[in-house]
XYZ file of C-alpha atoms in Angstrom:
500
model
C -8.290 28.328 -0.117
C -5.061 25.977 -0.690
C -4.772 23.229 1.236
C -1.557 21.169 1.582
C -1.778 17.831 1.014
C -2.023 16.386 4.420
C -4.923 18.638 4.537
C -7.066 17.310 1.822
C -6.464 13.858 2.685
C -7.497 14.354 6.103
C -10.708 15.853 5.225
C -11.320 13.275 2.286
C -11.022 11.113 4.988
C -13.439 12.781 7.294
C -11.104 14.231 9.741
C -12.207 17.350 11.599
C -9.556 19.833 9.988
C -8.973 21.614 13.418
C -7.355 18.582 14.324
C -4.515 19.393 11.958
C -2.800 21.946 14.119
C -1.273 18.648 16.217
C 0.816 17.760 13.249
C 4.048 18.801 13.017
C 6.889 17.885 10.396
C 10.199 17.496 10.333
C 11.535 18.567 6.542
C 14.765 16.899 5.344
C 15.517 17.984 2.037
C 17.091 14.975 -0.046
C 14.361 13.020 1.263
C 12.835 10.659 -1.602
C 13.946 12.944 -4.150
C 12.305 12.965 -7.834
C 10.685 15.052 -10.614
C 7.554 13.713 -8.470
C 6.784 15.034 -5.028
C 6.872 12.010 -3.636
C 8.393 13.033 -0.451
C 5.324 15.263 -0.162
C 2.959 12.208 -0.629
C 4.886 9.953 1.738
C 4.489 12.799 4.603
C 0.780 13.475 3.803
C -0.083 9.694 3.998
C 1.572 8.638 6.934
C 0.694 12.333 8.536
C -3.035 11.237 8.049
C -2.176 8.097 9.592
C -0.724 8.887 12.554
C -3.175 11.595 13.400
C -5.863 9.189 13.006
C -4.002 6.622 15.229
C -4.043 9.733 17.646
C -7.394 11.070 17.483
C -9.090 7.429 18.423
C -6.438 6.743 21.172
C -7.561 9.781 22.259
C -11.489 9.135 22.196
C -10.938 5.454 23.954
C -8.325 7.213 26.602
C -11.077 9.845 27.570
C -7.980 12.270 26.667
C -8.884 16.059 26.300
C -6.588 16.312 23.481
C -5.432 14.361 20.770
C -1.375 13.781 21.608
C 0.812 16.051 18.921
C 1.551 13.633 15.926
C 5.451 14.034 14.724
C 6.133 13.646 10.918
C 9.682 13.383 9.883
C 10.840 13.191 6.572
C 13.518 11.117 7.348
C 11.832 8.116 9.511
C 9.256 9.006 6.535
C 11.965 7.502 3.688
C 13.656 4.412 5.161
C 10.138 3.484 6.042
C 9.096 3.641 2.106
C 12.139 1.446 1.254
C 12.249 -0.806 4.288
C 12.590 -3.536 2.344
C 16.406 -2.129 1.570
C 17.053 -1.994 4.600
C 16.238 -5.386 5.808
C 18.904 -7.759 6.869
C 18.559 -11.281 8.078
C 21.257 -12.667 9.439
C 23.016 -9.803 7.757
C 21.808 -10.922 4.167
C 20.482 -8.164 2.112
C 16.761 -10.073 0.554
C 16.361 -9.926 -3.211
C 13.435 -7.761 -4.126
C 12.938 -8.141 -7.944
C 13.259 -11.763 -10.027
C 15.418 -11.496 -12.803
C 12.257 -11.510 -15.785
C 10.900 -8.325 -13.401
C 12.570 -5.489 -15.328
C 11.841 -2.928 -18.279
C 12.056 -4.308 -21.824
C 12.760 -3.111 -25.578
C 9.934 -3.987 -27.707
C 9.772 -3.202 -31.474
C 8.208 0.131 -30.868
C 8.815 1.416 -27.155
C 8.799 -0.425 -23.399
C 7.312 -2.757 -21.371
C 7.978 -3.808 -18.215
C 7.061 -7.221 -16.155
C 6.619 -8.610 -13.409
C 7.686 -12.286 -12.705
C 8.702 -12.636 -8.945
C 6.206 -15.334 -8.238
C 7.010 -18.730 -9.752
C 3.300 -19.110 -11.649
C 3.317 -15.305 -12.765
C 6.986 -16.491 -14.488
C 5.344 -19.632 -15.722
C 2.547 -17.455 -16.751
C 4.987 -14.906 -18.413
C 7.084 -17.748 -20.250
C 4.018 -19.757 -21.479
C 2.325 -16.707 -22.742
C 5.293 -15.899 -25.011
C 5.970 -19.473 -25.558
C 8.952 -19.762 -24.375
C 10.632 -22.907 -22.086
C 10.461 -22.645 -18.764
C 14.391 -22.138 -18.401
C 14.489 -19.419 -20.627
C 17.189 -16.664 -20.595
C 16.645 -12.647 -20.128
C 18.711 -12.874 -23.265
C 15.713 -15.123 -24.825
C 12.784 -13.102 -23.562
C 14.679 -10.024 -24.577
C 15.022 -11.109 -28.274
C 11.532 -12.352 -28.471
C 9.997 -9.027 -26.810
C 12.293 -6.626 -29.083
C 10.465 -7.967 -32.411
C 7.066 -7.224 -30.763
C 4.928 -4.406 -29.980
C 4.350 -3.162 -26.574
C 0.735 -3.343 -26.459
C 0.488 -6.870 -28.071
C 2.643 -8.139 -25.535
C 0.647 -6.607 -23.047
C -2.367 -7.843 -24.207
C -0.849 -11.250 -24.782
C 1.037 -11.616 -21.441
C -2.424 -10.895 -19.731
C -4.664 -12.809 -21.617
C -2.699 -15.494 -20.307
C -3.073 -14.604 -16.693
C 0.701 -13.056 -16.289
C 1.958 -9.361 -15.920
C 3.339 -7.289 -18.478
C 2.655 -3.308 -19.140
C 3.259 -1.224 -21.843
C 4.744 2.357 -21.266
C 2.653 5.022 -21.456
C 3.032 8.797 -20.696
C 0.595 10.574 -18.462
C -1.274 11.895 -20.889
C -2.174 8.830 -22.740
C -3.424 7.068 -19.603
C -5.409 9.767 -18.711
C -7.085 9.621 -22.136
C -7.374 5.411 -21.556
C -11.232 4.711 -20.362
C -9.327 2.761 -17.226
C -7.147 6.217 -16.682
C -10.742 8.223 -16.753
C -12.202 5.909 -14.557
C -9.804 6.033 -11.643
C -9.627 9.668 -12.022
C -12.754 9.835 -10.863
C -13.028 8.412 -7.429
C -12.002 9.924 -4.226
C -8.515 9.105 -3.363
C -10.084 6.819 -0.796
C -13.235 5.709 -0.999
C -15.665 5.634 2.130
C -18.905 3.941 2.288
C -21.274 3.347 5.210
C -22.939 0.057 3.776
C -25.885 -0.139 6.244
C -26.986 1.467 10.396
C -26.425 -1.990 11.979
C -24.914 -1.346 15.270
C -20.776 -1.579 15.371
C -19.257 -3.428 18.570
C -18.174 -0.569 21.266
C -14.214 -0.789 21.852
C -13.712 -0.591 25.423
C -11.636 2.702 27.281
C -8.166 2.309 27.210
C -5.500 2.912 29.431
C -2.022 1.917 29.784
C 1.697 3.106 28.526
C 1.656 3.545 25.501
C -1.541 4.389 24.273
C -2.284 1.703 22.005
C -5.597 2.799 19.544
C -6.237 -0.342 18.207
C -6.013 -2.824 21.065
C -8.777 -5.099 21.012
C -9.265 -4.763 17.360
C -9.162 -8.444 15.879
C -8.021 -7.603 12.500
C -8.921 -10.522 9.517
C -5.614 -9.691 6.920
C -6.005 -11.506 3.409
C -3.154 -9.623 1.485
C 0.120 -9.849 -0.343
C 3.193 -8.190 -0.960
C 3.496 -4.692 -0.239
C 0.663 -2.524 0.242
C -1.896 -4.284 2.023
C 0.509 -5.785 4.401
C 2.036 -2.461 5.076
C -1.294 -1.594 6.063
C -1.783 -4.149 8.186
C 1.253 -3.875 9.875
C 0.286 -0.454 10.572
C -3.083 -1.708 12.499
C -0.434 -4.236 14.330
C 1.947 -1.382 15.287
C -1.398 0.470 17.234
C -2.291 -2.731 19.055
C -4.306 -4.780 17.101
C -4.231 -8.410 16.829
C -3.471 -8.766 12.982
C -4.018 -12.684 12.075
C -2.497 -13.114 8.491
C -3.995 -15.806 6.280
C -2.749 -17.010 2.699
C -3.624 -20.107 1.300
C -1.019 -23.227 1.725
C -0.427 -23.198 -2.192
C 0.445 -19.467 -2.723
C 3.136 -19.138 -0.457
C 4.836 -15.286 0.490
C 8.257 -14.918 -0.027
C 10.089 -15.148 2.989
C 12.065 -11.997 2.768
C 8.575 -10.221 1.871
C 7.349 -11.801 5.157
C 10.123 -10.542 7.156
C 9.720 -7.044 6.153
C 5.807 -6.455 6.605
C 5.153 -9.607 8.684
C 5.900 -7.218 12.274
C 3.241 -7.317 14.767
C 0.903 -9.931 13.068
C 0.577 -14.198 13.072
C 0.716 -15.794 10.371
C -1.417 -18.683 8.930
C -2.004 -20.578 6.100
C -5.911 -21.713 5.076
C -7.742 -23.443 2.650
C -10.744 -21.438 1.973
C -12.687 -24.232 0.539
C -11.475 -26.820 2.630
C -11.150 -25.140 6.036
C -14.462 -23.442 5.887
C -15.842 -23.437 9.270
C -12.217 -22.436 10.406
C -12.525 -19.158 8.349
C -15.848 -18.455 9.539
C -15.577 -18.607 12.945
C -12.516 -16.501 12.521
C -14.924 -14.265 10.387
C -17.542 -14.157 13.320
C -15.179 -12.654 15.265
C -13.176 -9.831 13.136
C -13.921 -6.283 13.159
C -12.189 -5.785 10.507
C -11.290 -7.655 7.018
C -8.286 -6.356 4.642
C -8.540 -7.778 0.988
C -5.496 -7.162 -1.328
C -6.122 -9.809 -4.014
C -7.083 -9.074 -7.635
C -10.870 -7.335 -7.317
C -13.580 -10.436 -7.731
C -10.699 -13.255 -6.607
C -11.959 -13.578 -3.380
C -15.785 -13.241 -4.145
C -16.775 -17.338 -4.610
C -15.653 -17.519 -1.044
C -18.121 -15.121 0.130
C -15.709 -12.338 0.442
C -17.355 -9.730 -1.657
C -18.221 -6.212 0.473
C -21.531 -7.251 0.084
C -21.214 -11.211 1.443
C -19.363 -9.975 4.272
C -21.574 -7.527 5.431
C -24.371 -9.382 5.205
C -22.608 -12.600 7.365
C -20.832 -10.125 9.790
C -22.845 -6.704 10.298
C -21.042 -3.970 11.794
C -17.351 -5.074 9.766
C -15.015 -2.644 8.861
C -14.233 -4.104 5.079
C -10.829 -2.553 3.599
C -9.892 -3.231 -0.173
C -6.798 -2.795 -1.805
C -6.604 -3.034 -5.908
C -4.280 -2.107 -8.217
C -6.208 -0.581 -10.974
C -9.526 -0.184 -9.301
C -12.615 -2.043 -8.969
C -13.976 -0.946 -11.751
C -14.025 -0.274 -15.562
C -11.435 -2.702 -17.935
C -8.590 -3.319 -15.954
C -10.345 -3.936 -12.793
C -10.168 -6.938 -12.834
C -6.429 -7.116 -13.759
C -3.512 -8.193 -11.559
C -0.655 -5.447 -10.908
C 2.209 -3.902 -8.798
C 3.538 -0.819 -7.936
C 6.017 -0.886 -10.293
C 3.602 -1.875 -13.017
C 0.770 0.840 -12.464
C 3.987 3.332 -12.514
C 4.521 1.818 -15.828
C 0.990 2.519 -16.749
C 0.233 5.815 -15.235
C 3.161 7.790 -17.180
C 5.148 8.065 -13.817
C 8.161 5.746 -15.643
C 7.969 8.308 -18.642
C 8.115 11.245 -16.452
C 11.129 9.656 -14.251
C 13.321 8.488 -17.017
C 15.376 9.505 -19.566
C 15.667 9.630 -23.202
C 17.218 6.486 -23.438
C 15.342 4.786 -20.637
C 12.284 4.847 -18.650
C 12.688 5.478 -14.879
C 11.536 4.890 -11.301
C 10.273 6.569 -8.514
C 13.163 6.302 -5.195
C 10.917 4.108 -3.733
C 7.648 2.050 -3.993
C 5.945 4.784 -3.057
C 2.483 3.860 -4.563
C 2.702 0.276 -2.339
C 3.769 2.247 0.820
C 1.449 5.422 0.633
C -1.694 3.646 -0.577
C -0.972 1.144 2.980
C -1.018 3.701 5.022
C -3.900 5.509 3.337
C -5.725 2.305 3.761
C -4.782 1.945 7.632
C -5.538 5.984 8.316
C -9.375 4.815 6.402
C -9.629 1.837 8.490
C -8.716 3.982 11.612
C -11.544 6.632 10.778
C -14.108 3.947 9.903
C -13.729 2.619 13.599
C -13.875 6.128 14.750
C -17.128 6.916 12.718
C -18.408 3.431 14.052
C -18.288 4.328 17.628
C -20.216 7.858 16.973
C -22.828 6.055 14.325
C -22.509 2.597 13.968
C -22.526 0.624 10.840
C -20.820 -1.535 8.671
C -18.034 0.266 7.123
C -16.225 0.013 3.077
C -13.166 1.662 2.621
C -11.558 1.169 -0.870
C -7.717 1.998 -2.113
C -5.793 1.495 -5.106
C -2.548 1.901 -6.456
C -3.816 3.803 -9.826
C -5.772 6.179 -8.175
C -2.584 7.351 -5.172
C -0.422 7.671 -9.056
C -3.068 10.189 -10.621
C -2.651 11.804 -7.486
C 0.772 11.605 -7.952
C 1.034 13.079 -11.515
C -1.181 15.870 -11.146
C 0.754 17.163 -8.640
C -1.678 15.953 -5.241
C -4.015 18.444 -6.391
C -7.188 17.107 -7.424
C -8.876 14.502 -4.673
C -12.241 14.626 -6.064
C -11.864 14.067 -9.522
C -8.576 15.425 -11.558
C -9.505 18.695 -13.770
C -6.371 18.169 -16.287
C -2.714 17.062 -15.157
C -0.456 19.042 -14.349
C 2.140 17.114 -16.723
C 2.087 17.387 -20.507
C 4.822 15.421 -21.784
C 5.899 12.775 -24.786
C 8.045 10.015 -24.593
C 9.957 8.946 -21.604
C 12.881 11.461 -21.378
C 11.653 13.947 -23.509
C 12.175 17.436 -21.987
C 9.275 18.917 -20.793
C 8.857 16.010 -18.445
C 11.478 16.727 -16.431
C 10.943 20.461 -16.469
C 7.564 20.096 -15.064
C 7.798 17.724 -12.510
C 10.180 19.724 -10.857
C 7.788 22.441 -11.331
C 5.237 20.542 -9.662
C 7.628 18.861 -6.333
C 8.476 22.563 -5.946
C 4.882 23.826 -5.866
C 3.981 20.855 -3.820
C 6.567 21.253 -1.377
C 5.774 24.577 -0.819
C 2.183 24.347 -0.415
C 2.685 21.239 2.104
C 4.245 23.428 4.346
C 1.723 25.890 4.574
C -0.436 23.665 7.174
C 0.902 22.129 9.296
C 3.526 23.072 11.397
C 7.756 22.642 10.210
C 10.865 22.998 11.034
C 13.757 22.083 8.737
C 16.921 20.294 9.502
C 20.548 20.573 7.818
C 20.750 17.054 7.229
C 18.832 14.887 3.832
C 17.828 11.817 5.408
C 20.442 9.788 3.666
C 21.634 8.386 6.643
C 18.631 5.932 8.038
C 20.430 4.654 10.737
C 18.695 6.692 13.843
C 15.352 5.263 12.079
C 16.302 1.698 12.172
C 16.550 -0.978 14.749
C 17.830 -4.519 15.200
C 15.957 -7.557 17.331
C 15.971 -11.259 17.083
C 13.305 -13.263 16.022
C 12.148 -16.184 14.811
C 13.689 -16.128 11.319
C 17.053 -14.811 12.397
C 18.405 -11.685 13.362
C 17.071 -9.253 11.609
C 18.440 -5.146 10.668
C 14.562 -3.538 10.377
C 13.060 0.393 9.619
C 11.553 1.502 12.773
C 7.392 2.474 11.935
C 7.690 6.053 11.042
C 4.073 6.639 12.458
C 4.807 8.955 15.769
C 2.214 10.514 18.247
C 2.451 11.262 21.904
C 2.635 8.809 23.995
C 2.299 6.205 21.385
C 4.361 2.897 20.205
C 7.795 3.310 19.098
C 8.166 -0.308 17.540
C 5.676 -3.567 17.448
C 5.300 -5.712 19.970
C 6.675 -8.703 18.271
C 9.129 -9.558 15.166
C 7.544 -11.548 12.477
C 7.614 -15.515 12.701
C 8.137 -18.038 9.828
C 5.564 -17.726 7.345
C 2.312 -19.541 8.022
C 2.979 -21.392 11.410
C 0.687 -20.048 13.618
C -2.853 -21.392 14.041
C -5.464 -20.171 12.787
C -7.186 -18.520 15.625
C -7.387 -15.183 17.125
C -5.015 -14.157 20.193
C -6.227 -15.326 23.256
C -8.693 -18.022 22.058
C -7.667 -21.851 22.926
């Protein structure tokens, strides 16, 4: 039997597939368009996530149904490139540093990423350049090297830097093998300890996560989108980064809805963090896999301090094998993974229309998080949930066939541009497309989606005024927007809602 995507997410997920017949979609071609069906993976992710928003409002309601879940394509896109859409004060932010771009190199491409000041002073140092070096310098140094050594060299020096690679070649790399072996999410009960009981909700609108004292340690894109997810259903989402590594502010804005934010020394403020700790149910890590472990963050540490956790962690290359331990971005592992080669062009490699691997893989994470507590209150236990970028682009490439282990890829191409790339991942958004709409519920509408407007909203907050993509999570009866606009970075204290 073929199942859509949405379909074999949910079930990877542990969803009761009869549940699926609440989902409908709304299908607006011109949607995230690409050789990729990416518009296909943005609907099944946040499909998954809204129906498991639904089916545990529904459980702490005492509903008799779970409330109809409403996908549409178009709330779908400006969601995945909110951070276009965000205005302060009616300034557009700057997303990428001027050193984050594709390169030339001596044999092929690389691309970097530099939009932290000590990943550029990484970057710089590691090619020993001055720190006020030029894209013009970089450019001249990187064109007389070899992709892979600068990849190698950039990294052995703690920076960013990726080599292009088509689909094919990264499938044959032992990190490539390793991630296409895990589950698209992986799900682990860690031990029977018993989980606390959320209490019965009531109240306009149905809010599935109120009560749930969320512990968020993550950065950028993915993690916080998952976070802000958890925020959007009602929980109280305390954000903690350490006083050194501060977020950029226009990063903040965009993910920061729904949550406080603090700053924390983990060494120094100790007993701070673990009375927070006592009190979580659950803990979101997006830091490089191992970072976090001397502060007794590991899966492992945490369950054993705080039975009955729900632990969510977010990697870019998986936990495991070579590269697990590396740092990395969306537009990095698309580097890596052969989506640039597919998306580009003879002269150039390309990009997917959004950051598709950041957004999806957040609400993956949030959908997992939402099951866990689900699974808690029928059996108890602590709870693992694991996502990373790599693994949502394998699932990517081979079409979003594939969710326990990938049996070949569905693309088969050279070099960026080369023709058979874009041939077949038009092939394969075509067959996805179709198949998507096989199982759930659709109905199509005239216009693309280019125009986000409907989907977008305007408040004022603490930072300014600020031009925002509404959450494009939708059930019955549930929250249209968060409850609060994001604050300035790292000014609230570091305490839990509620607590003096």
């Amino acid at each position: 039997m073929t199942h859509s995507p949405m379909a074999g997410v949910w079930e990877e997920l542990g969803g009761d597939p009869a549940l699926l017949h609440r989902v409908s979609t709304v299908v607006r071609p011109g949607a995230l368009e690409a050789r990729l069906p990416v518009r296909e993976l943005a609907r099944a992710c946040v499909g998954v996530c809204a129906l498991a928003g639904a089916e545990l409002g529904a459980r702490r309601a005492g509903l008799a149904e779970v409330p109809r879940v409403r996908v549409d394509d178009g709330a779908v896109a400006t969601a995945f490139v909110s951070e276009r859409h965000l205005l302060i004060d009616g300034r557009a932010p700057v997303t990428f540093a001027p050193l984050s771009r594709f390169w030339r190199t001596a044999d092929g491409w690389v691309r970097t990423h530099a939009n932290y000041p000590h990943h550029r002073a990484r970057l710089l140092g590691a090619l020993g350049l001055a720190d006020d070096a030029t894209v013009e310098d970089v450019a001249g140094l990187l064109a007389e090297r070899s992709a892979s050594e600068v990849e190698e060299t950039v990294y052995g020096a703690g920076g960013l830097a990726v080599a292009l690679r088509t689909a094919k070649e990264w499938a044959a790399l032992e990190q490539g093998i390793r991630v296409a072996g895990l589950p698209l999410v992986e799900r682990e009960r860690v031990d029977s300890v018993r989980a606390r009981v959320l209490a019965p909700l009531d109240g306009d609108p149905l809010l599935p996560a109120s009560g749930v004292r969320v512990l968020d340690l993550t950065r950028v894109i993915a993690g916080p989108v998952a976070t802000r997810t958890l925020a959007l259903l009602g929980a109280d989402v305390l954000r903690v980064d350490a006083p050194q590594l501060p977020e950029h502010s226009d990063a903040h804005a965009d993910t920061g809805f729904g949550k406080r934010s603090a700053t924390l020394d983990l060494a120094a403020d100790r007993r701070v963090f673990e009375d927070l700790l006592a009190a979580a149910d659950v803990v979101v890590t997006g830091y490089r896999p191992g970072s976090l472990d001397r502060f007794g963050l590991s899966p492992e540490a945490l369950a054993e301090r705080r039975p009955g956790l729900v632990v969510a962690q977010l990697s870019a290359w998986g936990a495991y094998g070579p590269w697990g331990e590396r740092r990395g971005f969306d537009s990095l592992v698309q580097v890596a993974t052969g989506i640039a080669a597919i998306e580009g062009s003879p002269e150039r490699p390309g990009a997917l229309p959004a950051q598709a691997l950041d957004h999806g893989t957040g609400y993956l994470l949030a959908a997992a998080v939402l099951r866990a507590l689900i699974e808690q209150g029928d059996e108890g236990g602590t709870r693992l949930v694991r996502a990373a970028l790599a693994r949502t682009a394998a699932w990517l490439v081979n079409g979003l066939n594939g969710l326990n282990g990938l049996n070949g890829l569905v693309h088969d191409e050279g070099a960026a541009g080369s023709g058979s790339a874009a041939d077949a991942g038009s092939a394969a958004g075509s067959r996805s497309a179709a198949g998507s709409r096989s199982a759930v519920g659709s109905s199509s509408a005239a216009d693309s989606g280019d125009e986000p407007g409907r989907w977008l909203a305007e408040r004022d907050s603490g930072i300014g005024r600020l031009r925002y993509a509404l959450p494009p999570v939708s059930f019955a009866g549930g929250p249209a927007d968060w409850a609060r606009p994001p604050g300035p970075w790292g000014t609230d204290p570091a305490r839990w809602a509620g607590q003096a």
